[in-house]
CSV table of C-alpha atoms and ligand atoms in Angstrom, one decimal:
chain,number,residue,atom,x,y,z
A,28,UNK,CA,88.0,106.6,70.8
A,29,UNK,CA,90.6,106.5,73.5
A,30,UNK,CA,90.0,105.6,77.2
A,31,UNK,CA,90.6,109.4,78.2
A,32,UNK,CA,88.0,110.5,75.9
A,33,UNK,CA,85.8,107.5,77.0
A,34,UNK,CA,85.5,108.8,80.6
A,35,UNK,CA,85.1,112.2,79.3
A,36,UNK,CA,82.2,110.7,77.3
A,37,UNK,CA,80.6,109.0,80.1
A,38,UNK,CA,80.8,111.8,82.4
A,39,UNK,CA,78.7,113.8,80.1
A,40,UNK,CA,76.4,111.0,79.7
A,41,UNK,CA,76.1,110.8,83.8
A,42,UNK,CA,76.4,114.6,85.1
A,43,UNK,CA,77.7,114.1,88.5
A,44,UNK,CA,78.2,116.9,90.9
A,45,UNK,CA,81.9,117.4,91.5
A,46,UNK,CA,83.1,120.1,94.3
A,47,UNK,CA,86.1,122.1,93.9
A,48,UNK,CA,87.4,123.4,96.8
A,49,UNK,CA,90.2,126.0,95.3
A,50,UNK,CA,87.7,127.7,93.5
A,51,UNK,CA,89.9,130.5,93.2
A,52,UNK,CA,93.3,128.5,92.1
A,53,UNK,CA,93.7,129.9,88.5
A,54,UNK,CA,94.4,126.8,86.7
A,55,UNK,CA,91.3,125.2,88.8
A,56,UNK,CA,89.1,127.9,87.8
A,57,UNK,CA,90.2,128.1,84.1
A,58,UNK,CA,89.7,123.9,84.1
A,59,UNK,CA,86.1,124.7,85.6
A,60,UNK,CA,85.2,126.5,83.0
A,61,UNK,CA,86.0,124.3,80.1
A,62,UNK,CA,84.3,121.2,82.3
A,63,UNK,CA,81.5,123.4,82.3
A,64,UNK,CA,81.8,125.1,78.8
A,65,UNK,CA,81.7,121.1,77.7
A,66,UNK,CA,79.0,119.5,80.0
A,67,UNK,CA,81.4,117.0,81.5
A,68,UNK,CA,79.8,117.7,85.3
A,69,UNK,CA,77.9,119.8,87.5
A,70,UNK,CA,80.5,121.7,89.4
A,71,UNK,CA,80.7,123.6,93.3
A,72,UNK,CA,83.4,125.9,93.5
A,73,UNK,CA,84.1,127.1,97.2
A,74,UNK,CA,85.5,130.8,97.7
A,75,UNK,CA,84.4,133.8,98.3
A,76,UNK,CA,82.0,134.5,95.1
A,77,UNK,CA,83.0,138.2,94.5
A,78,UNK,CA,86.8,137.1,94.0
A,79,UNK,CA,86.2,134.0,92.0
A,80,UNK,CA,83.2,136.2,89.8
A,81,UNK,CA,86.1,139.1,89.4
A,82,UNK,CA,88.9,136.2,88.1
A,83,UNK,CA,86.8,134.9,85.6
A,84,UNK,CA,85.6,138.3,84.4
A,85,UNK,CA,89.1,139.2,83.9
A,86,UNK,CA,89.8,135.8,82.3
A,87,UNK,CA,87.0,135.7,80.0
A,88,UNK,CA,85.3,132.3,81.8
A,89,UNK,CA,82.0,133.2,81.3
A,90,UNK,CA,81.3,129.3,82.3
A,91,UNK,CA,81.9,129.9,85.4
A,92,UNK,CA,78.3,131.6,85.6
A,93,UNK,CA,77.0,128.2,85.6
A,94,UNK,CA,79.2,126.6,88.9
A,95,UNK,CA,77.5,126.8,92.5
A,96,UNK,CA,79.6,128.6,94.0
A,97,UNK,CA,79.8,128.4,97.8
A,98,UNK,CA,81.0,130.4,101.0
A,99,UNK,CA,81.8,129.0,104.4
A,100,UNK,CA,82.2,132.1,105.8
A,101,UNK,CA,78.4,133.0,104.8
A,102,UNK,CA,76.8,130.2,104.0
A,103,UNK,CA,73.5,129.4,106.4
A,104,UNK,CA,74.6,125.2,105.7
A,105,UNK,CA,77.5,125.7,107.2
A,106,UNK,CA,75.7,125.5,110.8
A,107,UNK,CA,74.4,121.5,109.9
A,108,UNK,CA,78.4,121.0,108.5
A,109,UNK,CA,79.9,121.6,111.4
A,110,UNK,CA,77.8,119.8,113.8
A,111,UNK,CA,78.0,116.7,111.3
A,112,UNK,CA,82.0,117.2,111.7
A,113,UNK,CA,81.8,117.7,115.4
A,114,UNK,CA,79.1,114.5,115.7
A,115,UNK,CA,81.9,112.4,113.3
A,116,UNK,CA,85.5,114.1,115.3
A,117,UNK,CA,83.8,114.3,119.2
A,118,UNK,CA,85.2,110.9,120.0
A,119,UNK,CA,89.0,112.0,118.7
A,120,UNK,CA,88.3,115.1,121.3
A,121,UNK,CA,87.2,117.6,118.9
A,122,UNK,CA,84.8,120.7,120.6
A,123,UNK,CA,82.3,122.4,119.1
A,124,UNK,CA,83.9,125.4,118.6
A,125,UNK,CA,87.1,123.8,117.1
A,126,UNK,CA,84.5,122.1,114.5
A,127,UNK,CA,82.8,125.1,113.8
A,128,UNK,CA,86.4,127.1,113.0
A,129,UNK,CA,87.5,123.6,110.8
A,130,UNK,CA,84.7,123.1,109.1
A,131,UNK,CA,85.3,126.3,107.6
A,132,UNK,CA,88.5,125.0,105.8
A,133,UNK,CA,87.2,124.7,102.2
A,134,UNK,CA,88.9,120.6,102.3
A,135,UNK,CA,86.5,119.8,105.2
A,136,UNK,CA,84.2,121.9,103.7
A,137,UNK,CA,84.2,119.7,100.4
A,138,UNK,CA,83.9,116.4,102.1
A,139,UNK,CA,81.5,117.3,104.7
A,140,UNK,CA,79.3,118.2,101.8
A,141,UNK,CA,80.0,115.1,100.2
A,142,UNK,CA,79.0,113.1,103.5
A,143,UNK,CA,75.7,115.4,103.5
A,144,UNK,CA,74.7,114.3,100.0
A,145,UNK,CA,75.1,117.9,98.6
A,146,UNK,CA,78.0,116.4,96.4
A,147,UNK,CA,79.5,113.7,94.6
A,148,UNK,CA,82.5,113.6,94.6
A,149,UNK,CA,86.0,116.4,94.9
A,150,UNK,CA,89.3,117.2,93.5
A,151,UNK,CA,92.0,119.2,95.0
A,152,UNK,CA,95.7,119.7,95.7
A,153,UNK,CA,96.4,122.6,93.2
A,154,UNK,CA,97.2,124.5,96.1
A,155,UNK,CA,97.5,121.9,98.9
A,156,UNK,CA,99.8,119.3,100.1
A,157,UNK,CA,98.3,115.9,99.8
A,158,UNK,CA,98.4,115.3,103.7
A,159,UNK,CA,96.4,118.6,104.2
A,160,UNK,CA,93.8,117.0,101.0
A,161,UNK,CA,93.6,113.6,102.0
A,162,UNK,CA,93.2,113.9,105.9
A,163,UNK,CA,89.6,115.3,105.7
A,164,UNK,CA,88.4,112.5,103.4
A,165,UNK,CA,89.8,110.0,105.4
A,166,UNK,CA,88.0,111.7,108.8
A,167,UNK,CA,85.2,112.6,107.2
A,168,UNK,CA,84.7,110.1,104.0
A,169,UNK,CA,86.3,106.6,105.4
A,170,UNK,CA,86.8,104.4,103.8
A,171,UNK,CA,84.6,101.6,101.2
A,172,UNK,CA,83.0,98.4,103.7
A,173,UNK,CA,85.5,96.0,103.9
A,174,UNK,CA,88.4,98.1,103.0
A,175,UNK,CA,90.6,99.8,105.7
A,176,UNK,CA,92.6,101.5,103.3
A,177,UNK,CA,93.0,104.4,100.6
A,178,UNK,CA,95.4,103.8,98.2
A,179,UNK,CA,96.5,105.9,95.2
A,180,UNK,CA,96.6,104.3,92.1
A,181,UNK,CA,98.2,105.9,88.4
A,182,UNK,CA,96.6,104.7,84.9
A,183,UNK,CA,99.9,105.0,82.9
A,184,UNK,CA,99.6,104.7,78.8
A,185,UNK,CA,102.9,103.6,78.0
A,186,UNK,CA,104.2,103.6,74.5
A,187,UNK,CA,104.7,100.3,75.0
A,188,UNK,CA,102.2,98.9,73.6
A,189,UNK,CA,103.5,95.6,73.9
A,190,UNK,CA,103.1,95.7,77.4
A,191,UNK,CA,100.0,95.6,79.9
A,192,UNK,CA,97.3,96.4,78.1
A,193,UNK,CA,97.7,98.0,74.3
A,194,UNK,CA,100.3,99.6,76.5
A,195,UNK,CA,98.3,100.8,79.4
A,196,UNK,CA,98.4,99.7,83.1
A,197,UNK,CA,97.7,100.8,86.2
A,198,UNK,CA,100.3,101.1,89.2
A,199,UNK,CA,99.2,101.2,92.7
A,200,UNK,CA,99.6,102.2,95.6
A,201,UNK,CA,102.1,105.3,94.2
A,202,UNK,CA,100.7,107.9,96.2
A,203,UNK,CA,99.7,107.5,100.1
A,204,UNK,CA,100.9,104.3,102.4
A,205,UNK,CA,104.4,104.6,102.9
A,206,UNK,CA,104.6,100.9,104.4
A,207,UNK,CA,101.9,99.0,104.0
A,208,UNK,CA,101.5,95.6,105.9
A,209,UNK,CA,100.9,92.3,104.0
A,210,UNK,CA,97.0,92.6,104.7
A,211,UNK,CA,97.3,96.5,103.5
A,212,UNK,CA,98.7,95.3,100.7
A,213,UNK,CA,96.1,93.1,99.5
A,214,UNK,CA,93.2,95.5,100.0
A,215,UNK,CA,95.6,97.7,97.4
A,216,UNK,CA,95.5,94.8,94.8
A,217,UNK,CA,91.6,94.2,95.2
A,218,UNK,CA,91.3,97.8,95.1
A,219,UNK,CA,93.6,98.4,92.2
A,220,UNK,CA,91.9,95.4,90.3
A,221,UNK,CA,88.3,97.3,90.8
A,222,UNK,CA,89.8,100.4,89.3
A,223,UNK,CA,91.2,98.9,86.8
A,224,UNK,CA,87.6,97.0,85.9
A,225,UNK,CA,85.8,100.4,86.2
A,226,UNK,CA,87.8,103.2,85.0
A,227,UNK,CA,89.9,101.5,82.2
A,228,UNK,CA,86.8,98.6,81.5
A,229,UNK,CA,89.2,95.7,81.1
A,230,UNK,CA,89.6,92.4,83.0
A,231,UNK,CA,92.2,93.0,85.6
A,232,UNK,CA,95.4,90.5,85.4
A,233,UNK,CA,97.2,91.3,89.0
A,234,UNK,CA,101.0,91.0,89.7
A,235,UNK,CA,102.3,91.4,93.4
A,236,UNK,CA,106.0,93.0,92.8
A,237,UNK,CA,108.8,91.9,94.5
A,238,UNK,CA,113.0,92.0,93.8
A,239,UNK,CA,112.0,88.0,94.1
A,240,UNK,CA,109.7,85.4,92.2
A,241,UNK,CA,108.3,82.4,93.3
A,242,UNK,CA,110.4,82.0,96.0
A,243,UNK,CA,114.0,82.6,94.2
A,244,UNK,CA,115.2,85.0,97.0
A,245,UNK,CA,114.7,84.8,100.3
A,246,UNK,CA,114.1,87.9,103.0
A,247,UNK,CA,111.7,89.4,105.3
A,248,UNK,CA,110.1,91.7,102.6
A,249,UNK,CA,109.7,89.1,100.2
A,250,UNK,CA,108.0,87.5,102.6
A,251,UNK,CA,105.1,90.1,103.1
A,252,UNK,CA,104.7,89.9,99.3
A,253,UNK,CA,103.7,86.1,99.7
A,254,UNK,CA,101.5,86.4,102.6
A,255,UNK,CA,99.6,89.6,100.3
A,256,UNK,CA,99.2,87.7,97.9
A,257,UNK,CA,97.4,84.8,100.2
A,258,UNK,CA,95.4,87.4,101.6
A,259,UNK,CA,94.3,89.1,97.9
A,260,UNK,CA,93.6,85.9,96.7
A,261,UNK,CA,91.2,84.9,100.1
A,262,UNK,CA,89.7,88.1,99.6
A,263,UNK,CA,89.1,88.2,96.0
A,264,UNK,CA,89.1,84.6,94.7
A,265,UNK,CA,88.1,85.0,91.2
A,266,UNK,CA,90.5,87.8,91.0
A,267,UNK,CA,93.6,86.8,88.0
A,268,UNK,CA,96.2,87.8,90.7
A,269,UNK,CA,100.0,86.6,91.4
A,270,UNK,CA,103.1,86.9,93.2
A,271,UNK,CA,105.4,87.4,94.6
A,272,UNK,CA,106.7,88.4,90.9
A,273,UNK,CA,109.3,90.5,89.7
A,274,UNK,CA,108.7,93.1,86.9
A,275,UNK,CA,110.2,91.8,84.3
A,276,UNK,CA,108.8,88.3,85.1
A,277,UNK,CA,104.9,90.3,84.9
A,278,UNK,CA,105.3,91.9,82.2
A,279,UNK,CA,107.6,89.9,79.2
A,280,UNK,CA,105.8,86.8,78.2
A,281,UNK,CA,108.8,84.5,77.6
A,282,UNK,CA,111.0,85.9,81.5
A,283,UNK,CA,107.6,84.8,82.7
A,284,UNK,CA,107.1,81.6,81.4
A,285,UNK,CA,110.8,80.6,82.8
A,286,UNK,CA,110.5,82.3,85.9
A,287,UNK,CA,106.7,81.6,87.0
A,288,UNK,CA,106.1,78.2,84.7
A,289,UNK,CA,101.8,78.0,84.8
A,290,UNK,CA,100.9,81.1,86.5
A,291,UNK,CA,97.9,83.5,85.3
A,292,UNK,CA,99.6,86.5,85.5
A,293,UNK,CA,103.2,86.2,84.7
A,294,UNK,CA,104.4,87.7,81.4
A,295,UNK,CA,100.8,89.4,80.9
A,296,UNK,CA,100.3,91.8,84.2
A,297,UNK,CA,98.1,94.6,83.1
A,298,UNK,CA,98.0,95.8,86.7
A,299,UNK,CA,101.4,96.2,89.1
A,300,UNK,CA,101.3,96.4,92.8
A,301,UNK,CA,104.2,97.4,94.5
A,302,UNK,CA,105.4,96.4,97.7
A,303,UNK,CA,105.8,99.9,99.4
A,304,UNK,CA,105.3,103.8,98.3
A,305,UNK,CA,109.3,104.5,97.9
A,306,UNK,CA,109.1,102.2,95.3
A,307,UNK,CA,105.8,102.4,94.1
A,308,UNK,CA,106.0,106.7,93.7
A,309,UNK,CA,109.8,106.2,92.3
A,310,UNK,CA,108.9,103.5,90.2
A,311,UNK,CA,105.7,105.5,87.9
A,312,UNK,CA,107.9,108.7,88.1
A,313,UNK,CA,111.0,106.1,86.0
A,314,UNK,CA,108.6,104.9,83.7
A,315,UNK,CA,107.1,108.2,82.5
A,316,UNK,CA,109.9,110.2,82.5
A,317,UNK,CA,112.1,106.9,80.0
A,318,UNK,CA,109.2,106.3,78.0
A,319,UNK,CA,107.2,109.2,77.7
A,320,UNK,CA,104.2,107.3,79.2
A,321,UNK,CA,101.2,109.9,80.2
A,322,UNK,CA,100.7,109.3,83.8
A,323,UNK,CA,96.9,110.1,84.9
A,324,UNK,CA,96.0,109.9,88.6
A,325,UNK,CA,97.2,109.5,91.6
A,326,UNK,CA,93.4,108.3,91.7
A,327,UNK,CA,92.1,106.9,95.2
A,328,UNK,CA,91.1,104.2,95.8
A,329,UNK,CA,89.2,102.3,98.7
A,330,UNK,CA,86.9,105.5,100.0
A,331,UNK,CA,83.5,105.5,100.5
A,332,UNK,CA,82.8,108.6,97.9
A,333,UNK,CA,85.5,109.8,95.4
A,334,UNK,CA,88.1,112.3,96.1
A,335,UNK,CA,90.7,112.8,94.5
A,336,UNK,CA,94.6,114.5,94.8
A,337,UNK,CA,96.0,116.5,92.6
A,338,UNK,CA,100.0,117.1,92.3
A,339,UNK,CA,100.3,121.0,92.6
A,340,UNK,CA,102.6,121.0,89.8
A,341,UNK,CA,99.6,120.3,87.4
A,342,UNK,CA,98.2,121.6,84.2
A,343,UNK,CA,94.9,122.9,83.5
A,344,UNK,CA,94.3,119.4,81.0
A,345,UNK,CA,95.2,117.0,84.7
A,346,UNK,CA,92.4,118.7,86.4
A,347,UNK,CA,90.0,118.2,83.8
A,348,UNK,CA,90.6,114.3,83.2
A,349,UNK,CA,90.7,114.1,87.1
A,350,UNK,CA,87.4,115.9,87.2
A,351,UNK,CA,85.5,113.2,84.4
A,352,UNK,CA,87.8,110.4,86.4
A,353,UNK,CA,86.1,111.7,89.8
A,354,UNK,CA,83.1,112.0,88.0
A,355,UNK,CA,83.1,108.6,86.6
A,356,UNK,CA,84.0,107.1,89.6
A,357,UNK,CA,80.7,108.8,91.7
A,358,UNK,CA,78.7,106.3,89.1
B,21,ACO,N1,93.6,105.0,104.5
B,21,ACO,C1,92.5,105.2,105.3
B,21,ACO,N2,92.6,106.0,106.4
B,21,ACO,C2,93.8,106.5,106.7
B,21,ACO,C3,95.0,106.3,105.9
B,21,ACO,C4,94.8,105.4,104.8
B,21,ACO,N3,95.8,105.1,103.9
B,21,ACO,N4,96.0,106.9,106.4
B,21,ACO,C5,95.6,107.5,107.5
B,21,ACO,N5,94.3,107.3,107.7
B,21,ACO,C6,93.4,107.8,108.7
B,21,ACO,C7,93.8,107.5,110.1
B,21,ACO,O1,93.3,106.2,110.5
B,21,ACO,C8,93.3,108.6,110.9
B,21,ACO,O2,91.9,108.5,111.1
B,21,ACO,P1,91.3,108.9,112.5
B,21,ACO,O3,91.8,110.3,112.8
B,21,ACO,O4,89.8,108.8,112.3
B,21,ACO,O5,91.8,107.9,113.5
B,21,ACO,C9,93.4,109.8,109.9
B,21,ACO,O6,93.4,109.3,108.6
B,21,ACO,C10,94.6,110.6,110.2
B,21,ACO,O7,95.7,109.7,110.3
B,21,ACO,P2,97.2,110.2,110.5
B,21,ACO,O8,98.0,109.0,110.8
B,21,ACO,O9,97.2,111.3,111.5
B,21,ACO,O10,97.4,110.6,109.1
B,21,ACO,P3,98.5,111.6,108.6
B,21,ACO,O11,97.7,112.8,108.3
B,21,ACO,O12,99.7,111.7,109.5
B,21,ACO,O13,98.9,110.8,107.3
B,21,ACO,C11,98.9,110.8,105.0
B,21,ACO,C12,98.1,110.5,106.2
B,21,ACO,C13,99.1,112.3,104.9
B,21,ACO,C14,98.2,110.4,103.7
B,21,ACO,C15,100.3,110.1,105.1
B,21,ACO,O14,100.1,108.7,105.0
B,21,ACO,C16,101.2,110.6,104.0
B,21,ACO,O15,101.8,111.6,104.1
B,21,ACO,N6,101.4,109.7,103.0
B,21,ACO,C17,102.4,110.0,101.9
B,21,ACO,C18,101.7,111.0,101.0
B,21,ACO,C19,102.7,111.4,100.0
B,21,ACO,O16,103.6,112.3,100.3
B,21,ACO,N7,102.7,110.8,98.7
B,21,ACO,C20,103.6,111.1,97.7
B,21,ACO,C21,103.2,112.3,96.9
B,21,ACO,S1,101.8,112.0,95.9
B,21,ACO,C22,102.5,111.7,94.3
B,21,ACO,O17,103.6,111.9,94.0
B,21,ACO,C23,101.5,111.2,93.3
């Protein structure tokens, strides 16, 4: 069985209750209905319930009979969400009225129901920008103890299957911090390394990228590479993480051997962290588009309760493996 069908398998096995906050987005709502049609979770769709009822009429979803589906503009709940936001936003200046109009937004909707208990976990970003998806979980949500930082991390089956894992890896952080500092950066590589151990179930081997290894250039960035790396392995000391290495020296058995003589990870990296977003994003984007890899995620990590972001240029199948992934991560 592969891994995608594994976490499929495992979110039926675990029903978790998954709110969807464009429950009127048309691939959304045709991805509901399948989830539903196959038992993979329980799911909350927010909307109006006359509209979304009318779209999957037309569509033939008759699934969607079995969603929750939720109004803010109606809903008697929505009195105890927006004084939880306004309790959680009065120090940042918000009022009482401004949390009563915002909680109305189906994002803050979805995580202040998460934060209540009434949900597990959430996907968006059919419809939405990630900013406008991620900035209510990270008000609302926060982030895991001893983590100060979400991070986006994409499981990427290569081809390759020389490489990584039988060809798979994950690559973090490709989706949020556009310049993390050295200690951000190490929270990404524990992070990363716990995803890796609990979505894809194998023993994470951790390279910190860098255009330099073990010391063979010399600059300012490099230098934020080595100082992660210190911090990763302080935080994590059992973790099978190295740097500062460069790709080809984490990934090709014999460039690591020469380059990084003795290390754990060189020539064997099954997980890559990148120094920054430009090239983290950039570099996933190369990689599936040359090899035809599948990417799956962004998938966050380092939040307190899953929620996750989804590109608005996906396909009905993304949304349903990011629903078992959120699902699977709410275990
Ligand atoms: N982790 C945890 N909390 C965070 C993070 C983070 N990475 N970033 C911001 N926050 C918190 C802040 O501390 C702040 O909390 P507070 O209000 O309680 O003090 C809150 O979130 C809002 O912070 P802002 O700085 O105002 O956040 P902003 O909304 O400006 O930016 C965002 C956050 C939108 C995620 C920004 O970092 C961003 O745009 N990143 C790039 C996203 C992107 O475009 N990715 C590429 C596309 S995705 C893809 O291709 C797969």
């Amino acid at each position: 069985m592969d891994l995608m069908q594994q976490i499929i398998e495992r979110a039926k096995q675990n029903k978790r209750r998954i709110v969807l906050p464009e429950g009127d987005e048309p691939r959304t709502l045709e991805a509901a209905n399948h989830v539903l049609k196959e038992s993979i979770a329980d799911l909350i769709l927010i909307g109006d319930p006359m509209v979304i009822k009318k779209m999957a009429a037309e569509k033939g979803f008759e699934h969607i009979e079995k969603a929750v589906i939720f109004n803010p503009e109606t809903d008697p709940k929505m009195e105890q969400y927006a004084n939880l936001l306004y309790e959680l936003r009065k120090a940042k200046g918000m009022t009482e009225e401004q949390a009563k109009d915002l909680a109305k937004n189906p994002l803050y909707t979805g995580c202040l129901m998460i934060k209540s208990g009434d949900a597990d976990g959430e996907l968006a970003g059919a419809r939405n920008t990630t900013g406008n998806t991620l900035r209510p979980a990270f008000q609302i949500i926060k982030t895991k103890p001893g983590i100060s930082v979400v991070s986006g991390a994409l499981l990427m089956f290569t081809p390759a299957k020389h490489l990584g894992e039988d060809g798979l890896l994950v690559f973090a952080d490709c989706a949020v911090n556009p310049c993390p500092t050295a200690a951000e950066l190490a929270q990404i590589a524990v992070s990363t390394a716990d995803t890796a151990r609990k979505i894809c179930g194998y023993e994470p081997r951790v390279a910190m990228l860098s255009f330099s290894s073990k010391g063979s250039a010399k600059h300012e960035l490099v230098d934020k590479v080595v100082e992660a790396t210190k911090l990763a392995k302080e935080m994590a000391p059992d973790l099978m993480l190295d740097g500062e290495l460069q790709a080809d020296a984490s990934l090709i058995p014999s460039v690591g051997q020469s380059k990084a003589p003795g290390s754990p990870v060189a020539g064997k990296a099954n997980v890559l962290v990148f120094p920054d977003l430009q090239a983290g994003n950039i570099g996933y984007k190369l990689v599936e588009r040359f090899s035809g890899a599948a990417a799956v995620g962004p998938i966050l990590q380092g939040i307190a309760a899953p929620v996750n972001d989804l590109s608005r240029g996906c396909c009905v199948d993304d949304i349903i493996k990011m629903i078992a992934i959120t699902a699977n991560q709410a275990m």
